Amino acid sequence: MAVAEMSDRADAGDETTVYQPAEDSRLLAEAAVERVGDDERVLEVGTGSGYVAGRVAAETDAAVVASDLNPHACRAVRETARSEGVALPVARGNLTHPFRAGAFDRVLFNPPYLPYDPDAARDDWMERALTGGETGREVIEAFLDDVGRVLAPEGRVLLLVSTLTDIEAVAAYAADRRLAATTAREESFPFERLAALSITPEH
Amino acid sequence: MKEDLLDIVCCPLDKSELELEAIRRDEGEILEGRLVCTECSEEYPIEDGIPNLLPPDMREESAA
């Protein structure tokens, strides 16, 4: 997760409040573009700069919606999509909570996954974009608690996880919620291995 | 937001349908207005074209 990386897509003023695309964003975007069908309805939660949702909207014919908790992220995504002529509706919300049951064929999430470090605590939007509580898994677990509700029949999740978060622990938590996880794509970096997990409800 | 977003969003509290009250529209988009829960009557503002579907206790602009 390279925090300081600059994006050519977002306003420079957002770089301190909105997470900018990095290796994890690219891995998730590539896994999504490869899998999403043109007739699918797709939701990305925690969209940040909108990089992943924007690529899926631009490179497939799927209907994509982006959502984030962070108002700065929502405004930046809306502006970027408008200026680039990409159809990408944006709603401010917490994870999948404001979306209807069975509404999506695919839900994408590149979650905050770094374990909380009290020495680096800053209580700002960037910290919210990066840290997932003491274990690094708190936001992922809250996501897995509700995501099954918004999936259409045969719907799937693509969730980005890191070895820093303990990928097996994420898969075990999903299994407890009757969600089966398999690795769709992975890549190793100097300090972590990233994986895009494809998650489906067990019927 | 466009009106067809109503087909996929719901009240984050009780998951009921939302009703649109548009205040300002432009080029097929609702720029200002609110979404009102048909069950609990909670109102969710639409500002600068973006609906804020956070529950009232999470709506602050700050992160902490």
Short mmCIF file of C-alpha atoms in Angstrom, two decimals:
data_model
loop_
_atom_site.label_atom_id
_atom_site.label_comp_id
_atom_site.label_asym_id
_atom_site.label_seq_id
_atom_site.Cartn_x
_atom_site.Cartn_y
_atom_site.Cartn_z
CA MET A 1 0.00 0.00 0.00
CA ALA A 2 1.96 3.00 -1.23
CA VAL A 3 0.29 5.97 0.36
CA ALA A 4 2.08 8.86 -1.23
CA GLU A 5 1.75 7.70 -4.81
CA MET A 6 0.35 10.39 -7.02
CA SER A 7 -2.53 9.89 -9.37
CA ASP A 8 -3.13 11.67 -12.63
CA ARG A 9 -6.85 11.17 -12.10
CA ALA A 10 -7.57 13.02 -8.87
CA ASP A 11 -6.99 16.59 -7.80
CA ALA A 12 -3.68 17.08 -6.05
CA GLY A 13 -5.60 18.55 -3.11
CA ASP A 14 -7.13 15.15 -2.43
CA GLU A 15 -3.87 13.32 -1.91
CA THR A 16 -3.91 13.89 1.85
CA THR A 17 -7.59 12.99 2.33
CA VAL A 18 -8.28 10.37 -0.34
CA TYR A 19 -6.31 7.14 -0.81
CA GLN A 20 -4.66 7.20 -4.22
CA PRO A 21 -4.34 4.13 -6.44
CA ALA A 22 -1.46 1.79 -5.65
CA GLU A 23 -0.43 -1.83 -6.34
CA ASP A 24 -3.47 -3.17 -4.47
CA SER A 25 -5.85 -1.00 -6.51
CA ARG A 26 -4.30 -2.17 -9.77
CA LEU A 27 -4.47 -5.85 -8.79
CA LEU A 28 -8.15 -5.53 -7.88
CA ALA A 29 -8.94 -3.53 -11.04
CA GLU A 30 -7.27 -6.11 -13.28
CA ALA A 31 -9.04 -9.03 -11.58
CA ALA A 32 -12.36 -7.16 -11.91
CA VAL A 33 -11.98 -6.10 -15.55
CA GLU A 34 -11.05 -9.68 -16.45
CA ARG A 35 -14.14 -11.17 -14.76
CA VAL A 36 -16.98 -8.66 -14.89
CA GLY A 37 -19.54 -9.43 -17.61
CA ASP A 38 -21.00 -6.66 -19.76
CA ASP A 39 -24.53 -7.23 -18.42
CA GLU A 40 -23.51 -7.15 -14.76
CA ARG A 41 -24.44 -4.60 -12.13
CA VAL A 42 -21.33 -3.81 -10.09
CA LEU A 43 -20.81 -2.00 -6.77
CA GLU A 44 -17.47 -0.83 -5.45
CA VAL A 45 -17.49 0.10 -1.76
CA GLY A 46 -14.66 2.16 -0.25
CA THR A 47 -13.89 3.38 -3.75
CA GLY A 48 -11.42 6.08 -2.62
CA SER A 49 -10.12 7.83 -5.75
CA GLY A 50 -12.55 5.76 -7.83
CA TYR A 51 -9.72 4.13 -9.74
CA VAL A 52 -11.07 0.54 -9.64
CA ALA A 53 -14.73 1.43 -10.30
CA GLY A 54 -13.62 3.86 -13.02
CA ARG A 55 -11.60 1.22 -14.83
CA VAL A 56 -14.46 -1.29 -14.71
CA ALA A 57 -16.90 1.39 -15.94
CA ALA A 58 -14.53 2.43 -18.75
CA GLU A 59 -13.33 -1.02 -19.85
CA THR A 60 -16.56 -3.04 -19.64
CA ASP A 61 -20.22 -2.38 -20.43
CA ALA A 62 -21.24 -3.25 -16.88
CA ALA A 63 -23.34 -0.75 -14.87
CA VAL A 64 -21.03 0.38 -12.05
CA VAL A 65 -21.84 2.28 -8.85
CA ALA A 66 -19.19 3.65 -6.48
CA SER A 67 -19.54 4.35 -2.77
CA ASP A 68 -17.36 5.66 0.04
CA LEU A 69 -17.64 6.80 3.64
CA ASN A 70 -15.35 9.74 2.93
CA PRO A 71 -17.12 12.83 1.50
CA HIS A 72 -13.88 14.06 -0.12
CA ALA A 73 -13.56 10.75 -1.96
CA CYS A 74 -17.19 10.93 -3.16
CA ARG A 75 -16.73 14.44 -4.52
CA ALA A 76 -13.42 13.57 -6.21
CA VAL A 77 -14.88 10.46 -7.87
CA ARG A 78 -17.90 12.37 -9.15
CA GLU A 79 -15.71 15.13 -10.60
CA THR A 80 -13.25 12.70 -12.21
CA ALA A 81 -16.01 10.61 -13.75
CA ARG A 82 -17.76 13.70 -15.13
CA SER A 83 -14.58 15.20 -16.58
CA GLU A 84 -13.65 11.89 -18.22
CA GLY A 85 -17.18 11.21 -19.48
CA VAL A 86 -17.45 7.91 -17.57
CA ALA A 87 -20.89 6.87 -16.27
CA LEU A 88 -20.18 6.27 -12.59
CA PRO A 89 -22.90 7.11 -10.05
CA VAL A 90 -21.57 7.88 -6.56
CA ALA A 91 -23.27 7.54 -3.18
CA ARG A 92 -21.84 8.29 0.26
CA GLY A 93 -22.42 5.33 2.53
CA ASN A 94 -20.98 2.77 4.92
CA LEU A 95 -19.99 -0.46 3.11
CA THR A 96 -23.05 -2.18 1.59
CA HIS A 97 -25.50 -0.85 4.22
CA PRO A 98 -27.48 1.56 1.97
CA PHE A 99 -27.94 -0.87 -0.93
CA ARG A 100 -30.89 -3.15 -1.65
CA ALA A 101 -30.95 -6.88 -1.14
CA GLY A 102 -29.99 -8.82 -4.26
CA ALA A 103 -29.06 -5.68 -6.23
CA PHE A 104 -25.54 -6.59 -7.45
CA ASP A 105 -23.87 -9.28 -9.54
CA ARG A 106 -20.45 -8.21 -8.31
CA VAL A 107 -19.23 -6.29 -5.27
CA LEU A 108 -15.63 -5.00 -5.25
CA PHE A 109 -13.71 -3.86 -2.16
CA ASN A 110 -10.11 -2.85 -1.56
CA PRO A 111 -10.46 -2.46 2.22
CA PRO A 112 -8.36 -0.65 4.79
CA TYR A 113 -6.30 -3.57 6.05
CA LEU A 114 -3.23 -2.38 7.96
CA PRO A 115 -3.20 -3.25 11.67
CA TYR A 116 -3.69 -0.12 13.80
CA ASP A 117 -0.43 1.43 14.99
CA PRO A 118 -0.97 3.79 17.97
CA ASP A 119 2.38 5.49 17.28
CA ALA A 120 1.21 6.48 13.83
CA ALA A 121 -2.38 7.31 14.79
CA ARG A 122 -3.70 10.46 13.13
CA ASP A 123 -7.51 10.28 13.32
CA ASP A 124 -7.99 11.55 9.80
CA TRP A 125 -9.52 10.31 6.54
CA MET A 126 -6.25 8.77 5.35
CA GLU A 127 -6.04 6.66 8.49
CA ARG A 128 -9.64 5.53 7.91
CA ALA A 129 -8.59 4.53 4.38
CA LEU A 130 -5.63 2.48 5.61
CA THR A 131 -6.22 0.87 8.99
CA GLY A 132 -8.60 -1.93 9.82
CA GLY A 133 -8.45 -1.86 13.62
CA GLU A 134 -6.04 -3.81 15.83
CA THR A 135 -6.11 -6.94 13.68
CA GLY A 136 -6.38 -5.09 10.38
CA ARG A 137 -9.54 -7.12 9.74
CA GLU A 138 -12.28 -5.10 11.45
CA VAL A 139 -13.58 -3.35 8.33
CA ILE A 140 -13.23 -6.55 6.25
CA GLU A 141 -15.29 -8.43 8.85
CA ALA A 142 -18.00 -5.75 8.92
CA PHE A 143 -18.06 -5.95 5.11
CA LEU A 144 -18.40 -9.75 5.12
CA ASP A 145 -21.23 -9.51 7.69
CA ASP A 146 -23.52 -7.71 5.20
CA VAL A 147 -22.24 -8.29 1.65
CA GLY A 148 -24.17 -11.54 1.12
CA ARG A 149 -27.42 -9.59 1.49
CA VAL A 150 -26.82 -7.34 -1.55
CA LEU A 151 -25.65 -10.12 -3.90
CA ALA A 152 -27.97 -11.28 -6.66
CA PRO A 153 -28.32 -15.05 -7.18
CA GLU A 154 -24.93 -16.20 -8.58
CA GLY A 155 -23.47 -12.88 -7.41
CA ARG A 156 -19.79 -12.71 -6.42
CA VAL A 157 -17.43 -10.57 -4.39
CA LEU A 158 -13.88 -9.56 -5.29
CA LEU A 159 -12.05 -8.62 -2.09
CA LEU A 160 -8.43 -7.46 -1.99
CA VAL A 161 -6.47 -8.88 0.94
CA SER A 162 -2.84 -8.86 2.05
CA THR A 163 -0.64 -11.24 4.00
CA LEU A 164 -0.37 -8.31 6.48
CA THR A 165 -4.05 -8.95 7.21
CA ASP A 166 -3.77 -12.77 7.44
CA ILE A 167 -5.53 -14.07 4.34
CA GLU A 168 -6.42 -17.41 5.98
CA ALA A 169 -8.15 -15.61 8.86
CA VAL A 170 -10.23 -13.63 6.35
CA ALA A 171 -11.21 -16.83 4.51
CA ALA A 172 -12.13 -18.50 7.82
CA TYR A 173 -14.31 -15.54 8.86
CA ALA A 174 -16.02 -15.67 5.45
CA ALA A 175 -16.59 -19.43 5.80
CA ASP A 176 -18.34 -18.83 9.16
CA ARG A 177 -20.79 -16.63 7.24
CA ARG A 178 -21.30 -19.33 4.60
CA LEU A 179 -19.14 -17.50 2.06
CA ALA A 180 -16.55 -19.51 0.12
CA ALA A 181 -13.31 -17.73 -0.84
CA THR A 182 -10.86 -18.68 -3.60
CA THR A 183 -7.84 -16.76 -4.89
CA ALA A 184 -8.62 -15.09 -8.21
CA ARG A 185 -5.30 -13.34 -8.66
CA GLU A 186 -2.21 -12.73 -6.53
CA GLU A 187 1.06 -10.88 -6.63
CA SER A 188 4.08 -10.67 -4.30
CA PHE A 189 5.70 -7.42 -3.21
CA PRO A 190 8.70 -6.80 -0.92
CA PHE A 191 6.68 -6.63 2.32
CA GLU A 192 3.45 -8.39 1.50
CA ARG A 193 1.64 -10.70 -0.88
CA LEU A 194 -1.62 -9.34 -2.22
CA ALA A 195 -4.53 -11.50 -3.31
CA ALA A 196 -7.87 -10.74 -4.91
CA LEU A 197 -10.28 -13.23 -3.32
CA SER A 198 -13.35 -14.27 -5.27
CA ILE A 199 -16.09 -14.92 -2.71
CA THR A 200 -19.42 -16.65 -3.34
CA PRO A 201 -22.27 -17.56 -1.02
CA GLU A 202 -22.50 -21.29 -0.29
CA HIS A 203 -25.92 -22.57 -1.22
CA MET B 1 -27.46 11.43 -8.87
CA LYS B 2 -29.84 10.14 -11.49
CA GLU B 3 -33.31 8.96 -10.54
CA ASP B 4 -32.58 5.31 -11.45
CA LEU B 5 -30.19 5.08 -8.47
CA LEU B 6 -33.39 4.69 -6.41
CA ASP B 7 -33.71 1.14 -7.81
CA ILE B 8 -30.63 -0.04 -5.92
CA VAL B 9 -30.42 2.07 -2.75
CA CYS B 10 -32.40 1.73 0.46
CA CYS B 11 -32.57 3.17 3.95
CA PRO B 12 -29.35 2.04 5.69
CA LEU B 13 -31.27 1.64 8.96
CA ASP B 14 -34.32 -0.47 8.07
CA LYS B 15 -33.59 -1.30 4.37
CA SER B 16 -36.93 0.15 3.22
CA GLU B 17 -37.41 1.99 -0.07
CA LEU B 18 -36.53 5.67 -0.36
CA GLU B 19 -38.66 8.40 -1.90
CA LEU B 20 -37.05 11.23 -3.85
CA GLU B 21 -37.77 14.89 -3.08
CA ALA B 22 -35.83 16.83 -5.69
CA ILE B 23 -35.01 20.50 -5.02
CA ARG B 24 -32.66 21.28 -7.92
CA ARG B 25 -32.19 19.32 -11.14
CA ASP B 26 -29.80 19.75 -14.03
CA GLU B 27 -29.34 17.65 -17.19
CA GLY B 28 -31.31 14.69 -15.87
CA GLU B 29 -29.53 14.70 -12.52
CA ILE B 30 -30.75 15.64 -9.08
CA LEU B 31 -28.19 18.05 -7.65
CA GLU B 32 -29.95 19.02 -4.43
CA GLY B 33 -32.75 17.31 -2.61
CA ARG B 34 -33.38 14.48 -0.19
CA LEU B 35 -34.22 10.82 -0.05
CA VAL B 36 -36.87 10.00 2.54
CA CYS B 37 -37.39 6.56 4.01
CA THR B 38 -40.91 5.33 3.28
CA GLU B 39 -40.89 3.42 6.58
CA CYS B 40 -39.01 5.39 9.28
CA SER B 41 -39.18 8.84 7.55
CA GLU B 42 -35.45 9.45 8.10
CA GLU B 43 -34.18 12.01 5.56
CA TYR B 44 -30.95 11.56 3.60
CA PRO B 45 -29.64 14.74 1.94
CA ILE B 46 -28.49 15.00 -1.68
CA GLU B 47 -25.79 17.66 -1.96
CA ASP B 48 -23.82 18.57 -5.10
CA GLY B 49 -25.38 15.56 -6.81
CA ILE B 50 -24.21 13.07 -4.17
CA PRO B 51 -26.73 11.33 -1.90
CA ASN B 52 -25.50 10.95 1.68
CA LEU B 53 -26.83 7.57 2.77
CA LEU B 54 -25.01 7.43 6.08
CA PRO B 55 -27.13 7.00 9.21
CA PRO B 56 -27.56 10.34 11.04
CA ASP B 57 -24.95 9.47 13.71
CA MET B 58 -22.24 8.93 11.07
CA ARG B 59 -22.84 12.03 8.93
CA GLU B 60 -20.04 14.27 10.25
CA GLU B 61 -17.53 15.59 7.72
CA SER B 62 -14.56 14.79 9.96
CA ALA B 63 -12.96 11.37 10.09
CA ALA B 64 -12.57 10.80 13.83
#
